[in-house]
């Protein structure tokens, strides 16, 4: 039975209220105002409000913001803590660490002129600027499927509300609207669930390296004033992950913001090989290292969250355009892993796409074509140059480990200006990297002490995650038998450990074992969609407004 849906039509539709989507919406309105014309621009965001699903470190480079709003200081953008210093450590063991001399730090990792911020709060500010310019913003509306007619993307369908666990209509059922536009900009962030479909449908990744990912886990702490150093940036590589090997790569961060606030996190590459590894538990024990604990002891943990990062860079960037739409920001994969930064690059990609779309619509286009001028603008921009200079960074770490790969990166970045005469490639898929459980060493993690380390459920509580309980599970198994029949005997079902929110459990004994999905806990990090060795889990958007409600991430 077909469902009658309300239809709303716009010149340009933006899917996602992160830095890329908001910058795109703002730039569209700015271009229209410069031309003395009108552009109808709509932005939909699945979080309960703009910023609710935004999580990043974040050390922020203001280059794109300077272009978008040269007067951002006067407008009150929440960039309050300039970086005053960089400490970079090689962690050798649970007690030992060596500080890297500043002379040997690769150029992209220097943070002079940058700010330590809450990206969620910057997005909230960008949202108010967008609305002031006339952008229609609809938070709590989850774009569920693309509208494709005759091979052309015409917009998106918003997910239905009021459907129960069995897929039946509840008394409050409301069909989702169709939002149609001449051009649709997809800015869903890392592993966007519509972006993933579009990349497959239009074969956008043809001829590129496989995309690579990491999971970032972050906490916010309020610490004693005497331990607080506003503007200090601490980065690390090595323990509890690999320093010399390549089986478990990643890095750590600890940033001092204003108001006695410290954020701390661990990034674990999803190319790790041991199925017993738990990124969450590695992070919990990491905080006990003396170099980290010195800043957290006596403090109070006030926030927790996790999200995947897209880190393949230029080598893994898909084709950005298709009939009627484009990919921007992390939906495309514009994060610069050499800088550990993706916000300024996401913003710039959104601005470039907006300029292309504005030129087309203001020039009389009715849409439906490919915005190839976006690709041209991208290739001519500082964004492309920056990603080109960093194209080898992650690959060298994957091939040679943090220490040796880092040394080669130093040579490329500091001696060759990011322009080695050759390009390295990493063709191994992250989900295909796991060794068999029988060939792997079990990892015994220490019990959390409730002072520096904590369990998953108390952590998820701090993320203010909530989903309407009686709705279809948004973590869809393509084959329900695989977790117990295949993943359990082969890999001891790694979903129990790679999920940072306790969503997946194997319960029962013997032949009665079953795979349990606690979808209510999901913080929308997408790690399961990426790392499942059978590629059996498909993350789709739950009802709009569901998921975490991050305050200051």
Coordinates of C-alpha atoms in Angstrom, one line a residue:
X1 CA 0.0 0.0 0.0
X2 CA 1.5 3.3 -1.0
X3 CA 1.8 6.0 1.6
X4 CA 0.6 9.6 0.9
X5 CA 3.4 11.9 1.8
X6 CA 3.5 15.7 2.0
X7 CA 6.0 17.2 -0.4
X8 CA 8.1 20.3 0.2
X9 CA 10.2 21.7 -2.6
X10 CA 13.4 23.8 -2.4
X11 CA 16.1 25.1 -4.6
X12 CA 18.8 23.3 -2.5
X13 CA 18.4 20.7 0.2
X14 CA 21.2 20.0 2.7
X15 CA 21.2 16.7 4.6
X16 CA 23.1 17.0 7.9
X17 CA 23.7 19.8 10.4
X18 CA 27.4 19.4 10.9
X19 CA 30.2 21.8 9.9
X20 CA 30.0 20.9 6.2
X21 CA 26.2 21.1 5.9
X22 CA 25.8 24.3 7.9
X23 CA 28.7 26.0 6.0
X24 CA 27.1 25.0 2.7
X25 CA 23.6 26.4 3.7
X26 CA 25.2 29.6 4.9
X27 CA 27.3 30.0 1.7
X28 CA 24.2 29.4 -0.4
X29 CA 22.3 32.3 1.3
X30 CA 25.4 34.5 1.1
X31 CA 25.7 34.0 -2.6
X32 CA 22.0 34.7 -3.2
X33 CA 22.2 37.9 -1.2
X34 CA 25.3 39.0 -3.2
X35 CA 23.3 38.4 -6.4
X36 CA 20.2 40.2 -5.0
X37 CA 18.1 37.1 -5.5
X38 CA 16.4 34.4 -3.4
X39 CA 17.4 30.8 -2.9
X40 CA 15.1 28.5 -0.9
X41 CA 17.5 26.4 1.3
X42 CA 16.4 23.7 3.7
X43 CA 18.7 21.7 6.1
X44 CA 17.5 18.6 7.9
X45 CA 19.3 17.2 10.9
X46 CA 18.6 13.8 12.5
X47 CA 19.7 14.9 16.0
X48 CA 17.2 16.4 18.4
X49 CA 18.9 19.8 17.9
X50 CA 21.8 21.1 15.8
X51 CA 24.9 19.9 17.7
X52 CA 23.3 17.0 19.4
X53 CA 25.2 14.4 17.4
X54 CA 28.4 16.4 16.9
X55 CA 31.5 15.0 18.5
X56 CA 35.1 16.0 17.8
X57 CA 38.4 16.6 19.7
X58 CA 38.6 19.4 18.7
X59 CA 41.6 21.5 17.9
X60 CA 40.1 23.8 15.3
X61 CA 41.9 25.6 12.4
X62 CA 39.9 28.7 11.6
X63 CA 40.9 29.0 7.9
X64 CA 37.5 28.1 6.4
X65 CA 35.6 30.1 9.1
X66 CA 37.7 33.1 8.3
X67 CA 36.4 32.9 4.7
X68 CA 32.8 32.2 5.7
X69 CA 32.6 34.9 8.4
X70 CA 35.6 37.2 8.4
X71 CA 33.9 38.9 11.4
X72 CA 33.3 35.7 13.4
X73 CA 34.9 37.3 16.5
X74 CA 32.4 40.2 16.5
X75 CA 29.6 37.7 15.8
X76 CA 30.5 35.8 19.0
X77 CA 31.7 32.4 17.5
X78 CA 32.6 30.1 20.4
X79 CA 36.4 30.1 19.8
X80 CA 37.6 31.0 23.3
X81 CA 40.8 29.1 23.9
X82 CA 43.8 29.7 21.6
X83 CA 46.4 26.9 21.6
X84 CA 49.4 27.9 23.8
X85 CA 51.5 24.8 23.4
X86 CA 51.8 21.3 21.9
X87 CA 53.1 18.3 23.9
X88 CA 53.6 15.1 21.8
X89 CA 54.5 11.9 23.5
X90 CA 55.5 8.4 22.4
X91 CA 53.9 6.2 25.1
X92 CA 56.3 3.2 25.6
X93 CA 54.4 1.4 28.4
X94 CA 51.8 1.9 31.0
X95 CA 54.2 4.1 33.0
X96 CA 56.9 5.3 30.5
X97 CA 56.6 8.0 27.9
X98 CA 59.1 10.1 25.8
X99 CA 58.3 13.6 24.8
X100 CA 59.0 14.4 21.2
X101 CA 61.3 17.4 20.7
X102 CA 59.4 20.2 18.9
X103 CA 62.0 20.1 16.1
X104 CA 60.9 16.7 15.0
X105 CA 57.1 17.3 15.0
X106 CA 55.7 17.0 11.4
X107 CA 54.5 20.4 10.2
X108 CA 50.8 19.5 9.9
X109 CA 50.7 18.7 13.6
X110 CA 51.8 22.2 14.7
X111 CA 48.8 24.1 16.2
X112 CA 49.9 27.8 16.4
X113 CA 46.9 30.0 15.5
X114 CA 44.4 27.2 16.2
X115 CA 41.7 27.0 18.9
X116 CA 40.5 24.3 21.3
X117 CA 36.8 24.2 20.9
X118 CA 33.6 22.3 21.3
X119 CA 32.6 21.5 17.7
X120 CA 29.0 20.8 18.9
X121 CA 28.8 24.4 20.2
X122 CA 30.4 25.8 17.1
X123 CA 27.7 24.0 15.0
X124 CA 25.0 25.5 17.3
X125 CA 26.4 28.9 16.6
X126 CA 26.6 28.2 12.8
X127 CA 23.0 27.1 13.0
X128 CA 21.9 30.5 14.5
X129 CA 23.8 32.3 11.7
X130 CA 22.2 30.1 9.1
X131 CA 18.7 30.7 10.4
X132 CA 19.4 34.5 10.6
X133 CA 20.2 34.3 6.8
X134 CA 16.9 32.6 6.1
X135 CA 17.8 28.9 6.0
X136 CA 15.0 26.6 7.1
X137 CA 16.5 24.2 9.6
X138 CA 14.5 21.1 10.7
X139 CA 16.2 19.2 13.6
X140 CA 14.7 15.9 14.6
X141 CA 14.1 14.9 11.0
X142 CA 16.1 11.9 9.9
X143 CA 16.6 11.6 6.2
X144 CA 16.0 7.9 5.5
X145 CA 16.2 7.3 1.7
X146 CA 17.2 9.2 -1.3
X147 CA 14.5 10.0 -3.9
X148 CA 15.9 8.8 -7.2
X149 CA 13.9 9.1 -10.4
X150 CA 15.3 8.2 -13.9
X151 CA 18.8 8.0 -12.3
X152 CA 18.6 11.5 -10.8
X153 CA 18.6 12.3 -7.1
X154 CA 15.6 14.6 -6.5
X155 CA 15.8 14.9 -2.7
X156 CA 15.2 12.6 0.3
X157 CA 12.3 11.0 2.2
X158 CA 12.2 11.7 5.9
X159 CA 11.7 8.6 8.1
X160 CA 8.2 7.7 9.3
X161 CA 7.3 8.4 12.9
X162 CA 5.2 6.1 15.1
X163 CA 6.1 2.7 13.8
X164 CA 6.4 -0.1 16.4
X165 CA 8.9 -2.8 16.9
X166 CA 7.0 -5.2 14.5
X167 CA 6.7 -2.5 11.8
X168 CA 3.1 -1.7 12.5
X169 CA 1.6 1.8 12.7
X170 CA 1.0 3.1 16.2
X171 CA -1.8 5.6 17.0
X172 CA 0.7 8.5 16.6
X173 CA 1.9 7.3 13.2
X174 CA 3.0 10.1 10.8
X175 CA 4.4 9.4 7.4
X176 CA 7.7 11.2 6.7
X177 CA 7.7 14.0 4.2
X178 CA 9.3 14.1 0.8
X179 CA 11.8 16.9 0.6
X180 CA 12.6 17.7 -3.0
X181 CA 15.2 20.0 -4.4
X182 CA 17.0 20.9 -7.6
X183 CA 20.2 19.9 -5.9
X184 CA 20.8 17.9 -2.7
X185 CA 24.0 18.2 -0.7
X186 CA 24.7 15.2 1.4
X187 CA 26.6 16.1 4.6
X188 CA 25.8 13.2 6.9
X189 CA 29.3 12.8 8.4
X190 CA 31.4 9.7 8.5
X191 CA 29.8 6.6 6.9
X192 CA 26.6 8.5 6.1
X193 CA 24.0 5.8 5.6
X194 CA 22.5 7.5 2.5
X195 CA 26.0 8.5 1.3
X196 CA 27.0 4.8 1.5
X197 CA 24.0 3.9 -0.8
X198 CA 24.9 6.6 -3.3
X199 CA 28.5 5.6 -3.5
X200 CA 27.4 2.1 -4.3
X201 CA 24.6 3.0 -6.7
X202 CA 26.7 5.5 -8.8
X203 CA 30.0 3.5 -8.4
X204 CA 31.6 6.7 -7.0
X205 CA 34.5 4.8 -5.4
X206 CA 35.6 3.2 -8.7
X207 CA 39.4 3.5 -9.1
X208 CA 40.1 4.8 -5.6
X209 CA 41.8 3.1 -2.6
X210 CA 39.4 1.5 -0.1
X211 CA 38.1 4.0 2.6
X212 CA 39.8 3.7 6.0
X213 CA 38.3 4.5 9.4
X214 CA 39.0 4.8 13.1
X215 CA 36.9 5.0 16.2
X216 CA 37.3 8.0 18.4
X217 CA 36.2 7.8 22.0
X218 CA 36.1 11.0 24.1
X219 CA 35.3 12.2 27.6
X220 CA 34.9 15.6 29.1
X221 CA 36.3 16.3 32.6
X222 CA 36.0 19.1 35.1
X223 CA 39.4 19.2 36.9
X224 CA 41.0 21.0 39.8
X225 CA 42.2 24.5 38.9
X226 CA 45.8 23.7 39.8
X227 CA 45.9 20.9 37.1
X228 CA 44.4 23.0 34.4
X229 CA 46.4 24.7 31.7
X230 CA 44.1 26.5 29.3
X231 CA 45.3 26.1 25.7
X232 CA 47.6 23.1 26.2
X233 CA 47.4 20.4 23.6
X234 CA 48.7 16.9 24.4
X235 CA 48.9 14.2 21.6
X236 CA 50.3 10.7 21.9
X237 CA 51.1 7.6 20.0
X238 CA 52.0 4.1 21.3
X239 CA 50.7 2.4 24.4
X240 CA 48.1 1.0 24.9
X241 CA 48.3 0.6 21.1
X242 CA 51.3 -0.2 19.0
X243 CA 54.4 2.0 18.7
X244 CA 56.5 -0.2 16.5
X245 CA 54.0 -2.8 15.1
X246 CA 51.0 -2.4 12.9
X247 CA 48.4 -4.6 14.5
X248 CA 46.7 -1.9 16.5
X249 CA 47.4 1.7 15.5
X250 CA 45.9 5.0 16.7
X251 CA 46.7 7.9 18.9
X252 CA 45.5 9.9 21.9
X253 CA 44.6 13.4 22.7
X254 CA 44.0 15.6 25.8
X255 CA 43.0 19.2 25.4
X256 CA 42.6 22.0 28.0
X257 CA 39.6 24.2 27.3
X258 CA 38.3 27.1 29.4
X259 CA 36.5 26.8 32.7
X260 CA 38.7 24.0 34.2
X261 CA 37.5 21.7 31.4
X262 CA 39.7 19.0 30.0
X263 CA 38.8 16.7 27.1
X264 CA 40.5 13.4 26.7
X265 CA 40.2 10.7 24.1
X266 CA 41.7 7.7 22.2
X267 CA 41.5 7.1 18.5
X268 CA 41.8 3.5 17.4
X269 CA 42.3 2.6 13.7
X270 CA 39.6 0.1 12.6
X271 CA 42.4 -1.8 10.8
X272 CA 43.3 -3.5 14.1
X273 CA 43.8 -7.3 13.9
X274 CA 43.1 -8.8 17.4
X275 CA 39.3 -9.6 17.7
X276 CA 39.7 -9.4 21.5
X277 CA 40.6 -5.8 21.4
X278 CA 38.1 -3.4 22.9
X279 CA 38.7 0.3 22.0
X280 CA 36.6 1.4 24.9
X281 CA 38.6 -0.6 27.4
X282 CA 41.9 0.5 25.9
X283 CA 40.9 4.1 26.5
X284 CA 39.8 3.4 30.1
X285 CA 43.2 2.0 30.9
X286 CA 45.0 4.7 29.0
X287 CA 43.8 7.3 31.4
X288 CA 45.8 5.6 34.2
X289 CA 49.1 6.5 32.5
X290 CA 50.9 9.1 34.7
X291 CA 51.2 11.6 31.9
X292 CA 47.4 11.6 31.5
X293 CA 46.3 10.9 35.1
X294 CA 48.2 14.0 36.3
X295 CA 45.6 16.2 34.6
X296 CA 42.5 14.1 35.5
X297 CA 43.1 13.0 39.1
X298 CA 40.5 14.5 41.5
X299 CA 38.4 15.6 38.6
X300 CA 34.8 14.7 37.6
X301 CA 33.9 13.1 34.3
X302 CA 30.9 15.0 32.9
X303 CA 30.6 13.8 29.3
X304 CA 31.2 10.7 27.1
X305 CA 30.7 9.9 23.5
X306 CA 32.1 8.1 20.5
X307 CA 32.1 8.3 16.7
X308 CA 33.9 6.9 13.7
X309 CA 36.4 9.0 11.7
X310 CA 37.0 8.7 8.0
X311 CA 40.7 8.8 7.4
X312 CA 41.6 7.5 3.9
X313 CA 42.2 11.0 2.7
X314 CA 42.7 11.9 -1.0
X315 CA 43.6 8.4 -2.1
X316 CA 40.2 7.1 -0.9
X317 CA 38.1 10.1 -1.9
X318 CA 35.1 9.0 -4.1
X319 CA 33.8 10.9 -7.1
X320 CA 32.0 13.9 -5.4
X321 CA 29.1 14.4 -7.9
X322 CA 26.2 12.4 -9.4
X323 CA 23.0 13.6 -11.1
X324 CA 21.2 15.9 -8.8
X325 CA 23.5 15.8 -5.8
X326 CA 27.0 15.9 -4.2
X327 CA 28.9 14.5 -1.2
X328 CA 30.6 17.0 1.1
X329 CA 32.6 16.8 4.3
X330 CA 33.0 13.4 6.0
X331 CA 30.3 11.9 3.8
X332 CA 33.0 12.2 1.1
X333 CA 36.0 11.7 3.4
X334 CA 37.7 15.1 3.5
X335 CA 39.3 14.7 6.9
X336 CA 43.0 15.5 7.0
X337 CA 44.4 12.7 9.1
X338 CA 47.9 14.3 9.1
X339 CA 46.5 17.2 11.1
X340 CA 44.0 15.1 13.0
X341 CA 41.4 17.7 11.8
X342 CA 38.4 17.5 9.6
X343 CA 36.2 20.5 10.6
X344 CA 37.9 23.2 8.5
X345 CA 38.1 20.8 5.5
X346 CA 34.5 19.8 5.9
X347 CA 33.5 23.5 6.0
X348 CA 35.5 24.3 2.9
X349 CA 34.0 21.4 0.9
X350 CA 30.5 22.5 1.9
X351 CA 31.3 26.0 0.8
X352 CA 32.7 24.9 -2.5
X353 CA 29.6 22.7 -3.2
X354 CA 27.3 25.6 -2.2
X355 CA 29.1 28.0 -4.6
X356 CA 28.6 25.5 -7.4
X357 CA 24.9 24.9 -6.6
X358 CA 24.3 28.7 -6.2
X359 CA 25.8 29.5 -9.6
X360 CA 23.7 26.8 -11.2
X361 CA 20.3 27.7 -9.7
X362 CA 20.9 31.5 -9.9
X363 CA 21.9 31.0 -13.5
X364 CA 18.5 29.4 -14.2
X365 CA 19.2 25.7 -13.8
X366 CA 16.3 23.4 -12.9
X367 CA 18.7 20.9 -11.5
X368 CA 19.1 17.2 -12.1
X369 CA 22.5 17.5 -13.8
X370 CA 25.9 16.9 -12.3
X371 CA 27.5 19.8 -10.5
X372 CA 30.9 19.2 -12.1
X373 CA 31.9 22.8 -11.3
X374 CA 32.1 21.6 -7.6
X375 CA 34.8 19.1 -8.6
X376 CA 36.6 21.8 -10.6
X377 CA 36.4 24.2 -7.6
X378 CA 37.6 21.5 -5.3
X379 CA 40.6 20.6 -7.4
X380 CA 41.6 24.3 -7.6
X381 CA 41.2 24.9 -3.9
X382 CA 43.6 24.9 -0.9
X383 CA 41.5 22.0 0.4
X384 CA 42.7 19.7 -2.5
X385 CA 46.3 21.0 -2.0
X386 CA 46.1 20.2 1.7
X387 CA 44.8 16.7 1.2
X388 CA 47.3 16.1 -1.6
X389 CA 50.2 16.9 0.8
X390 CA 48.8 14.5 3.4
X391 CA 47.9 11.7 1.0
X392 CA 50.7 9.4 2.3
X393 CA 50.4 10.1 6.0
X394 CA 48.0 7.4 7.1
X395 CA 49.3 4.8 4.6
X396 CA 52.9 5.2 6.0
X397 CA 51.7 4.6 9.5
X398 CA 49.7 1.5 8.4
X399 CA 52.7 0.1 6.6
X400 CA 55.5 0.9 9.0
X401 CA 53.9 1.7 12.4
X402 CA 53.7 4.8 14.5
X403 CA 57.5 5.3 15.1
X404 CA 59.0 4.5 11.8
X405 CA 56.0 5.7 9.8
X406 CA 56.0 8.9 11.8
X407 CA 59.7 9.4 11.0
X408 CA 59.1 9.0 7.2
X409 CA 56.1 11.4 7.5
X410 CA 58.4 13.9 9.2
X411 CA 60.8 13.7 6.2
X412 CA 58.0 14.1 3.7
X413 CA 56.2 16.9 5.5
X414 CA 59.2 18.9 6.7
X415 CA 61.8 18.3 4.0
X416 CA 59.6 17.7 0.9
X417 CA 56.6 20.0 1.8
X418 CA 54.3 17.0 1.6
X419 CA 55.3 16.3 -2.0
X420 CA 57.2 13.0 -2.2
X421 CA 57.4 12.1 -5.9
X422 CA 55.5 8.9 -5.2
X423 CA 52.1 8.0 -3.7
X424 CA 51.7 5.0 -1.3
X425 CA 48.5 2.9 -1.2
X426 CA 46.7 0.9 1.5
X427 CA 44.4 -1.6 -0.2
X428 CA 43.4 -3.7 2.7
X429 CA 39.8 -3.3 3.9
X430 CA 39.4 -2.5 7.6
X431 CA 36.8 -5.1 8.1
X432 CA 39.0 -7.8 6.6
X433 CA 41.9 -7.2 8.9
X434 CA 40.9 -9.4 11.9
X435 CA 42.8 -12.5 12.7
X436 CA 40.9 -15.6 13.8
X437 CA 40.3 -15.8 17.6
X438 CA 42.2 -19.1 17.7
X439 CA 45.3 -17.2 16.4
X440 CA 44.9 -14.2 18.7
X441 CA 45.8 -13.5 22.3
X442 CA 42.9 -12.8 24.7
X443 CA 43.2 -9.4 26.4
X444 CA 42.4 -9.2 30.1
X445 CA 41.3 -5.6 30.9
X446 CA 41.5 -4.3 34.4
X447 CA 38.3 -3.6 36.3
X448 CA 37.4 0.1 36.2
X449 CA 38.1 2.0 39.5
X450 CA 35.3 4.5 39.2
X451 CA 37.7 7.4 39.5
X452 CA 39.7 7.4 36.3
X453 CA 38.1 4.4 34.5
X454 CA 34.5 3.4 34.1
X455 CA 32.2 0.9 32.6
X456 CA 30.2 1.2 29.3
X457 CA 26.7 1.6 30.7
X458 CA 27.6 4.5 33.1
X459 CA 29.5 6.1 30.1
X460 CA 26.5 5.8 27.8
X461 CA 24.4 7.4 30.5
X462 CA 26.6 10.5 30.3
X463 CA 25.9 10.8 26.5
X464 CA 22.2 11.4 27.2
X465 CA 21.4 8.8 24.6
X466 CA 17.7 8.0 24.1
X467 CA 15.6 6.3 21.4
X468 CA 11.9 5.8 21.2
X469 CA 11.9 2.2 22.7
X470 CA 9.0 0.7 20.6
X471 CA 10.4 1.3 17.1
X472 CA 12.1 -1.0 14.5
X473 CA 15.7 -1.8 15.4
X474 CA 17.9 0.5 13.4
X475 CA 20.9 -1.9 13.4
X476 CA 19.7 -4.3 10.7
X477 CA 21.3 -7.7 10.3
X478 CA 21.4 -8.8 6.7
X479 CA 21.6 -12.5 7.9
X480 CA 20.5 -13.1 11.5
X481 CA 22.3 -16.4 11.7
X482 CA 25.8 -15.0 11.1
X483 CA 26.7 -13.6 14.5
X484 CA 26.3 -16.9 16.3
X485 CA 27.0 -19.3 13.4
X486 CA 30.0 -17.6 12.0
X487 CA 31.3 -14.6 13.9
X488 CA 31.3 -16.3 17.3
X489 CA 33.4 -19.4 16.4
X490 CA 35.7 -17.5 14.1
X491 CA 36.2 -14.2 15.9
X492 CA 34.5 -14.7 19.3
X493 CA 31.9 -12.2 17.9
X494 CA 33.9 -8.9 18.1
X495 CA 30.8 -6.7 18.1
X496 CA 30.8 -7.4 21.9
X497 CA 34.0 -5.4 22.1
X498 CA 34.3 -2.9 19.2
X499 CA 31.0 -1.2 20.1
X500 CA 31.7 1.5 22.6
X501 CA 28.1 1.6 23.9
X502 CA 27.3 -2.0 24.9
X503 CA 24.8 -2.4 22.1
X504 CA 25.8 -6.0 21.2
X505 CA 25.9 -9.0 23.5
X506 CA 26.1 -12.7 23.2
X507 CA 23.7 -14.1 25.9
X508 CA 22.8 -17.6 27.0
X509 CA 24.8 -20.8 27.2
X510 CA 25.7 -23.6 24.8
X511 CA 23.1 -24.2 22.0
X512 CA 20.9 -21.5 23.6
X513 CA 23.3 -18.7 22.8
X514 CA 21.8 -15.8 20.9
X515 CA 22.9 -12.4 19.6
X516 CA 21.2 -9.5 21.5
X517 CA 21.0 -6.0 20.1
X518 CA 20.4 -3.2 22.7
X519 CA 19.6 -0.6 20.1
X520 CA 18.5 1.9 22.9
X521 CA 22.2 2.3 23.8
X522 CA 23.4 3.3 20.3
X523 CA 25.5 6.5 20.2
X524 CA 25.4 6.5 16.4
X525 CA 29.2 6.0 16.0
X526 CA 28.7 3.6 13.0
X527 CA 31.7 1.4 14.1
X528 CA 29.6 -1.8 13.7
X529 CA 28.7 -0.9 10.1
X530 CA 32.4 -0.5 9.4
X531 CA 34.2 -3.2 11.4
X532 CA 31.8 -6.3 11.3
X533 CA 34.0 -8.9 9.5
X534 CA 31.0 -10.3 7.6
X535 CA 29.7 -6.8 6.7
X536 CA 26.4 -8.1 8.1
X537 CA 25.3 -5.0 10.1
X538 CA 23.6 -2.1 8.2
X539 CA 23.2 1.0 10.3
X540 CA 20.1 3.0 9.2
X541 CA 18.7 6.1 10.8
X542 CA 16.3 5.6 13.7
X543 CA 13.4 7.9 14.3
X544 CA 14.4 11.5 14.1
X545 CA 15.6 13.0 17.4
X546 CA 16.9 9.6 18.6
X547 CA 20.5 9.0 19.7
X548 CA 22.9 10.9 21.8
X549 CA 22.2 14.4 23.0
X550 CA 25.7 15.8 23.4
X551 CA 26.0 19.1 25.3
X552 CA 29.6 20.3 24.7
X553 CA 31.3 17.7 22.5

